[in-house]
Structure formats: C-alpha cells, structure tokens
Amino acid sequence: MKLGFASLVILLALLAGCSGKAGSIPGVLLTATSAPSPQGEVTIMTTVSPSPTPTGKSLRELAPRRGLAIGAAVDVSTLRSDPVYAQILAQEFNMLTAENALKFGPLRPSRDSYDFSAADTLVQFAQDHDMQVRGHTLVWHNQLPDWLTQGTFSREELSAILKEHILTVVGHYRGKIAAWDVVNEAVGDNGQMRDTLWLRGIGPEYLDLAFQWAHEADPQAKLFYNDYNGEGLGSKSDAIYRLLKELLQRGVPVDGVGLQMHLTLDAPPRAADIAANIQRLGELGLEVHITEMDVRIKTPASPADLAKQAEIYRSVLGACLGSPYCKAFVLWGFSDRYSWIPGFFKGYDSALIFDEAFAPKPAYQAMKDELADH
Ligand code: XIL
C-alpha cells in the first residue's frame, strides 16, 4: 500500500493506539514497519500477531493446508482510510477481490481514458501481503458508464469497445491477477440469456469473444464465469451448467465457475446440492470458486440468528472443502462495518463474519472449526 507522508503519520498514530474511528481489534496486536520504495513513496507492510482464539490460527493460516484460498472483497477507499480494516485483511485472507474498482464504470470515466488508481492500490496491497487477486469483472450489465449506456453503437463499434477494454485491463494486470470473472450474471433468473447491453448490441457470441480476448491478453490467468442463485441444484444452476458445457464444447477458454453465494437465513441452498453442483461442474473440467459469500439477516440479529448464520457458513465451506474442484472461498467483505447489504436489501444487515466493531462473530469461529476439523 503506497501512502503519502501525512497519511503515514496518521496511520502510525492509529496503530500506536490513538483512538481512531475504527477502534481496535479484540485480541490482535498491531505493528507496522515502513520502507522507502524506489519511487520515493513509502510502502506500509502490516504485520499482525494471531488473535488468541481457540485454535490460535487465522483463516489464512488454516486454509492452505486444506488446499483452499480464502478471500474477501475489498473496498479500496476503506483500505486507504481504515488501518484496522487493512490489518484484518492481511491477517485473515490470502486472496482479494475488488468490490468495485475493476468494474467497467469505475475504470472508464470516459471512452478514451482508464483510471487504474484504485485497482492498482489493491493489487499493490495484495502483492505486499502475499495475496492472490481475483479480477471482478470485465463484462456485466451493471455499473456501466453513462457514455456507454447512453451512446448509440453499431455491433462492430460495441465489440471494438469491449475488445479494447478487455485487452487493456487484462493486459495492465498481466501476471498480477490470478483469476478473472470475465463474464458476470449472463443468465437471467428465468434461465434464458439475460437481456443486456452486450447481448442486444453484440449477440450471444459476446461471451465467447470476451473469454478469447481475456485469454489473449493474459494466457496464464484463469478465466471464470460468475453468477448468483445457481449455487445448489435447480433451473438456474442447470442453465448455467448448460451454458458452460456449450462454451467448453466450442473450445472457448473458460477455466472456472464462480458461485456467488449471497444467502439469507431462510432459504440457503442445501449443502448436498451445492456439493452435487460443484461435482458436475468439476467433471466438465472446471475449477469452482465460491466468490461472494454473505448471509444477510433481518435486523436486529438475535443470538439464534447469528448461530444459524454460523451454521450456514460452516456448511457451505464444508461443501467446498469436500470437493477437489473447489479451490477458493471468498466473502463479499468481512466486517459488518462495511457491507453492501444494508444499502441493497432494506431491513437486512449483519451478513459477514466480523461485526461492526471488528469482533469475530460465531460465523468466524465456525469457519475456523470447519477448516481445522478434517
Ligand atoms: C456490489 C457492490 O458490493 C456494491 O458496492 C455496488 O454498489 C454494487 O455491486 N453481485 C456482484 C457484485 O457480482 O459485483 C455486486 O457488488 C454484488 C452482487
């Protein structure tokens, strides 16, 4: 993480124990060291001693022994402003996803400019802390810039725009982003191809083209199709399975599938169904990542709700650990202090594994037990 001198002073003051907005992490000792980078900026390396929990190990110490990468989505402005957030990330996770910074809109303020500043900060933080990055996402129907959604483009123009975008963005991070969500949510809730700017403007072959361009730009990166509500068994997961099978039959370079896993307490998919779905996707030759897990709760969350939530985290993690095809388990954030849930699902909150004060919740302990337990 690169910071100017003023922010360095503030950060060190916070780490030294001055009371900051974020407070302190229970049971965690924070220390920071700084070293000048070749550019004259200061690189912050965070080191965190493990919290004294029953097993004494963080998620990222436990997960690799089970062949699993463990990750969280990151909001870059919070990463820059909240040192406790940065510390827990570095302590608990070895994989990061950009919550927004790599989406089309944030990256492309205008047709002929790219703003890589936020995503570069995230990738640098990941490198400084020995973490992998998942790139999210190249082709989606949401968070597109106005110049794109309000413009009028021929099929050739739109596919040239998408091609240039993918070649430039994937090329910029060539060798630095391990896995890309190339296409996000292309299947509608009815199981048909979702009606999007890309489908209307280019045709269904936009998927094949996007994967081919991404492969051209970084042949080493693993290329994923990512979607929601297709985690267990059912008509949408069947439609996603068929789409992936057809892509592979046409020789499209798809390496994996992301199961988002935005769940509620009431109707989570059955662990056996998730396991069966992972198995059939794996048998197609695909790697499976859980990419965006959270379990939202109607406010206010009771202790019983938190226990139920912990059990859902545990069982989904168990389904992933039970399969040789499931290689990464990524949460959509990690603390209820910073989560997209209250803004998107009215009356819901508490979806993550640390609470608003960064104290570990029962779900955190359940994940650790599941990782340690086999
Ligand atoms: C969400 C972010 O969390 C929000 O900050 C943003 O305003 C909207 O998008 N599925 C996805 C993610 O693939 O990109 C979405 O992220 C959550 C649902």
PDB file of N, CA and C in Angstrom, residues 239-279:
ATOM      1  N   ALA A 239     -29.214 -24.101 -16.037  1.00  0.00           N
ATOM      2  CA  ALA A 239     -28.960 -23.232 -17.199  1.00  0.00           C
ATOM      3  C   ALA A 239     -27.491 -22.798 -17.233  1.00  0.00           C
ATOM      4  N   ILE A 240     -26.933 -22.500 -16.067  1.00  0.00           N
ATOM      5  CA  ILE A 240     -25.518 -22.105 -16.001  1.00  0.00           C
ATOM      6  C   ILE A 240     -24.639 -23.292 -16.412  1.00  0.00           C
ATOM      7  N   TYR A 241     -24.993 -24.464 -15.928  1.00  0.00           N
ATOM      8  CA  TYR A 241     -24.236 -25.680 -16.284  1.00  0.00           C
ATOM      9  C   TYR A 241     -24.257 -25.891 -17.807  1.00  0.00           C
ATOM     10  N   ARG A 242     -25.448 -25.777 -18.409  1.00  0.00           N
ATOM     11  CA  ARG A 242     -25.556 -25.970 -19.871  1.00  0.00           C
ATOM     12  C   ARG A 242     -24.735 -24.942 -20.631  1.00  0.00           C
ATOM     13  N   LEU A 243     -24.800 -23.669 -20.168  1.00  0.00           N
ATOM     14  CA  LEU A 243     -24.034 -22.600 -20.829  1.00  0.00           C
ATOM     15  C   LEU A 243     -22.532 -22.941 -20.804  1.00  0.00           C
ATOM     16  N   LEU A 244     -22.048 -23.355 -19.646  1.00  0.00           N
ATOM     17  CA  LEU A 244     -20.611 -23.656 -19.521  1.00  0.00           C
ATOM     18  C   LEU A 244     -20.228 -24.861 -20.369  1.00  0.00           C
ATOM     19  N   LYS A 245     -21.095 -25.853 -20.391  1.00  0.00           N
ATOM     20  CA  LYS A 245     -20.819 -27.046 -21.199  1.00  0.00           C
ATOM     21  C   LYS A 245     -20.704 -26.670 -22.681  1.00  0.00           C
ATOM     22  N   GLU A 246     -21.615 -25.802 -23.118  1.00  0.00           N
ATOM     23  CA  GLU A 246     -21.581 -25.386 -24.529  1.00  0.00           C
ATOM     24  C   GLU A 246     -20.341 -24.545 -24.839  1.00  0.00           C
ATOM     25  N   LEU A 247     -19.994 -23.639 -23.921  1.00  0.00           N
ATOM     26  CA  LEU A 247     -18.776 -22.836 -24.128  1.00  0.00           C
ATOM     27  C   LEU A 247     -17.574 -23.766 -24.287  1.00  0.00           C
ATOM     28  N   LEU A 248     -17.468 -24.746 -23.402  1.00  0.00           N
ATOM     29  CA  LEU A 248     -16.318 -25.660 -23.459  1.00  0.00           C
ATOM     30  C   LEU A 248     -16.348 -26.490 -24.744  1.00  0.00           C
ATOM     31  N   GLN A 249     -17.557 -26.927 -25.156  1.00  0.00           N
ATOM     32  CA  GLN A 249     -17.659 -27.714 -26.397  1.00  0.00           C
ATOM     33  C   GLN A 249     -17.217 -26.908 -27.608  1.00  0.00           C
ATOM     34  N   ARG A 250     -17.420 -25.587 -27.545  1.00  0.00           N
ATOM     35  CA  ARG A 250     -16.981 -24.725 -28.663  1.00  0.00           C
ATOM     36  C   ARG A 250     -15.507 -24.345 -28.538  1.00  0.00           C
ATOM     37  N   GLY A 251     -14.830 -24.836 -27.506  1.00  0.00           N
ATOM     38  CA  GLY A 251     -13.405 -24.540 -27.353  1.00  0.00           C
ATOM     39  C   GLY A 251     -13.115 -23.178 -26.760  1.00  0.00           C
ATOM     40  N   VAL A 252     -14.107 -22.566 -26.129  1.00  0.00           N
ATOM     41  CA  VAL A 252     -13.909 -21.248 -25.504  1.00  0.00           C
ATOM     42  C   VAL A 252     -13.040 -21.440 -24.253  1.00  0.00           C
ATOM     43  N   PRO A 253     -12.030 -20.574 -24.049  1.00  0.00           N
ATOM     44  CA  PRO A 253     -11.112 -20.781 -22.925  1.00  0.00           C
ATOM     45  C   PRO A 253     -11.681 -20.373 -21.555  1.00  0.00           C
ATOM     46  N   VAL A 254     -12.582 -21.201 -21.041  1.00  0.00           N
ATOM     47  CA  VAL A 254     -13.135 -20.989 -19.697  1.00  0.00           C
ATOM     48  C   VAL A 254     -12.450 -21.972 -18.759  1.00  0.00           C
ATOM     49  N   ASP A 255     -11.939 -21.474 -17.642  1.00  0.00           N
ATOM     50  CA  ASP A 255     -11.261 -22.347 -16.682  1.00  0.00           C
ATOM     51  C   ASP A 255     -12.092 -22.647 -15.451  1.00  0.00           C
ATOM     52  N   GLY A 256     -13.049 -21.780 -15.163  1.00  0.00           N
ATOM     53  CA  GLY A 256     -13.737 -21.984 -13.892  1.00  0.00           C
ATOM     54  C   GLY A 256     -15.081 -21.296 -13.815  1.00  0.00           C
ATOM     55  N   VAL A 257     -15.763 -21.618 -12.732  1.00  0.00           N
ATOM     56  CA  VAL A 257     -17.074 -21.020 -12.487  1.00  0.00           C
ATOM     57  C   VAL A 257     -17.109 -20.481 -11.061  1.00  0.00           C
ATOM     58  N   GLY A 258     -17.649 -19.271 -10.941  1.00  0.00           N
ATOM     59  CA  GLY A 258     -17.799 -18.639  -9.631  1.00  0.00           C
ATOM     60  C   GLY A 258     -19.240 -18.772  -9.164  1.00  0.00           C
ATOM     61  N   LEU A 259     -19.412 -19.304  -7.954  1.00  0.00           N
ATOM     62  CA  LEU A 259     -20.732 -19.372  -7.319  1.00  0.00           C
ATOM     63  C   LEU A 259     -20.781 -18.242  -6.299  1.00  0.00           C
ATOM     64  N   GLN A 260     -21.620 -17.245  -6.550  1.00  0.00           N
ATOM     65  CA  GLN A 260     -21.566 -16.026  -5.721  1.00  0.00           C
ATOM     66  C   GLN A 260     -21.894 -16.284  -4.254  1.00  0.00           C
ATOM     67  N   MET A 261     -23.060 -16.927  -4.003  1.00  0.00           N
ATOM     68  CA  MET A 261     -23.412 -17.319  -2.629  1.00  0.00           C
ATOM     69  C   MET A 261     -23.860 -16.149  -1.746  1.00  0.00           C
ATOM     70  N   HIS A 262     -24.712 -15.287  -2.290  1.00  0.00           N
ATOM     71  CA  HIS A 262     -25.369 -14.270  -1.453  1.00  0.00           C
ATOM     72  C   HIS A 262     -26.621 -14.921  -0.862  1.00  0.00           C
ATOM     73  N   LEU A 263     -26.587 -15.250   0.428  1.00  0.00           N
ATOM     74  CA  LEU A 263     -27.643 -16.084   1.007  1.00  0.00           C
ATOM     75  C   LEU A 263     -28.428 -15.348   2.095  1.00  0.00           C
ATOM     76  N   THR A 264     -29.571 -15.952   2.455  1.00  0.00           N
ATOM     77  CA  THR A 264     -30.344 -15.497   3.610  1.00  0.00           C
ATOM     78  C   THR A 264     -30.440 -16.669   4.593  1.00  0.00           C
ATOM     79  N   LEU A 265     -30.917 -16.372   5.798  1.00  0.00           N
ATOM     80  CA  LEU A 265     -31.073 -17.451   6.779  1.00  0.00           C
ATOM     81  C   LEU A 265     -32.182 -18.418   6.384  1.00  0.00           C
ATOM     82  N   ASP A 266     -33.195 -17.914   5.679  1.00  0.00           N
ATOM     83  CA  ASP A 266     -34.415 -18.697   5.469  1.00  0.00           C
ATOM     84  C   ASP A 266     -34.274 -19.798   4.438  1.00  0.00           C
ATOM     85  N   ALA A 267     -33.616 -19.482   3.330  1.00  0.00           N
ATOM     86  CA  ALA A 267     -33.647 -20.472   2.248  1.00  0.00           C
ATOM     87  C   ALA A 267     -32.265 -20.687   1.646  1.00  0.00           C
ATOM     88  N   PRO A 268     -31.281 -21.054   2.461  1.00  0.00           N
ATOM     89  CA  PRO A 268     -29.969 -21.309   1.857  1.00  0.00           C
ATOM     90  C   PRO A 268     -30.018 -22.605   1.043  1.00  0.00           C
ATOM     91  N   PRO A 269     -29.219 -22.714  -0.017  1.00  0.00           N
ATOM     92  CA  PRO A 269     -29.193 -23.986  -0.744  1.00  0.00           C
ATOM     93  C   PRO A 269     -28.672 -25.098   0.165  1.00  0.00           C
ATOM     94  N   ARG A 270     -29.149 -26.331  -0.051  1.00  0.00           N
ATOM     95  CA  ARG A 270     -28.688 -27.463   0.765  1.00  0.00           C
ATOM     96  C   ARG A 270     -27.223 -27.757   0.447  1.00  0.00           C
ATOM     97  N   ALA A 271     -26.444 -28.071   1.484  1.00  0.00           N
ATOM     98  CA  ALA A 271     -25.019 -28.370   1.280  1.00  0.00           C
ATOM     99  C   ALA A 271     -24.845 -29.523   0.283  1.00  0.00           C
ATOM    100  N   ALA A 272     -25.752 -30.528   0.362  1.00  0.00           N
ATOM    101  CA  ALA A 272     -25.629 -31.677  -0.558  1.00  0.00           C
ATOM    102  C   ALA A 272     -25.843 -31.233  -2.000  1.00  0.00           C
ATOM    103  N   ASP A 273     -26.736 -30.251  -2.199  1.00  0.00           N
ATOM    104  CA  ASP A 273     -26.981 -29.753  -3.561  1.00  0.00           C
ATOM    105  C   ASP A 273     -25.792 -28.939  -4.065  1.00  0.00           C
ATOM    106  N   ILE A 274     -25.212 -28.133  -3.171  1.00  0.00           N
ATOM    107  CA  ILE A 274     -24.013 -27.377  -3.567  1.00  0.00           C
ATOM    108  C   ILE A 274     -22.908 -28.361  -3.953  1.00  0.00           C
ATOM    109  N   ALA A 275     -22.747 -29.397  -3.142  1.00  0.00           N
ATOM    110  CA  ALA A 275     -21.704 -30.399  -3.422  1.00  0.00           C
ATOM    111  C   ALA A 275     -21.959 -31.069  -4.772  1.00  0.00           C
ATOM    112  N   ALA A 276     -23.221 -31.417  -5.046  1.00  0.00           N
ATOM    113  CA  ALA A 276     -23.541 -32.089  -6.322  1.00  0.00           C
ATOM    114  C   ALA A 276     -23.291 -31.145  -7.501  1.00  0.00           C
ATOM    115  N   ASN A 277     -23.608 -29.874  -7.317  1.00  0.00           N
ATOM    116  CA  ASN A 277     -23.386 -28.898  -8.389  1.00  0.00           C
ATOM    117  C   ASN A 277     -21.888 -28.702  -8.635  1.00  0.00           C
ATOM    118  N   ILE A 278     -21.125 -28.579  -7.558  1.00  0.00           N
ATOM    119  CA  ILE A 278     -19.668 -28.441  -7.710  1.00  0.00           C
ATOM    120  C   ILE A 278     -19.111 -29.672  -8.432  1.00  0.00           C
ATOM    121  N   GLN A 279     -19.623 -30.842  -8.072  1.00  0.00           N
ATOM    122  CA  GLN A 279     -19.139 -32.084  -8.682  1.00  0.00           C
ATOM    123  C   GLN A 279     -19.397 -32.084 -10.199  1.00  0.00           C
TER     124      GLN A 279
END
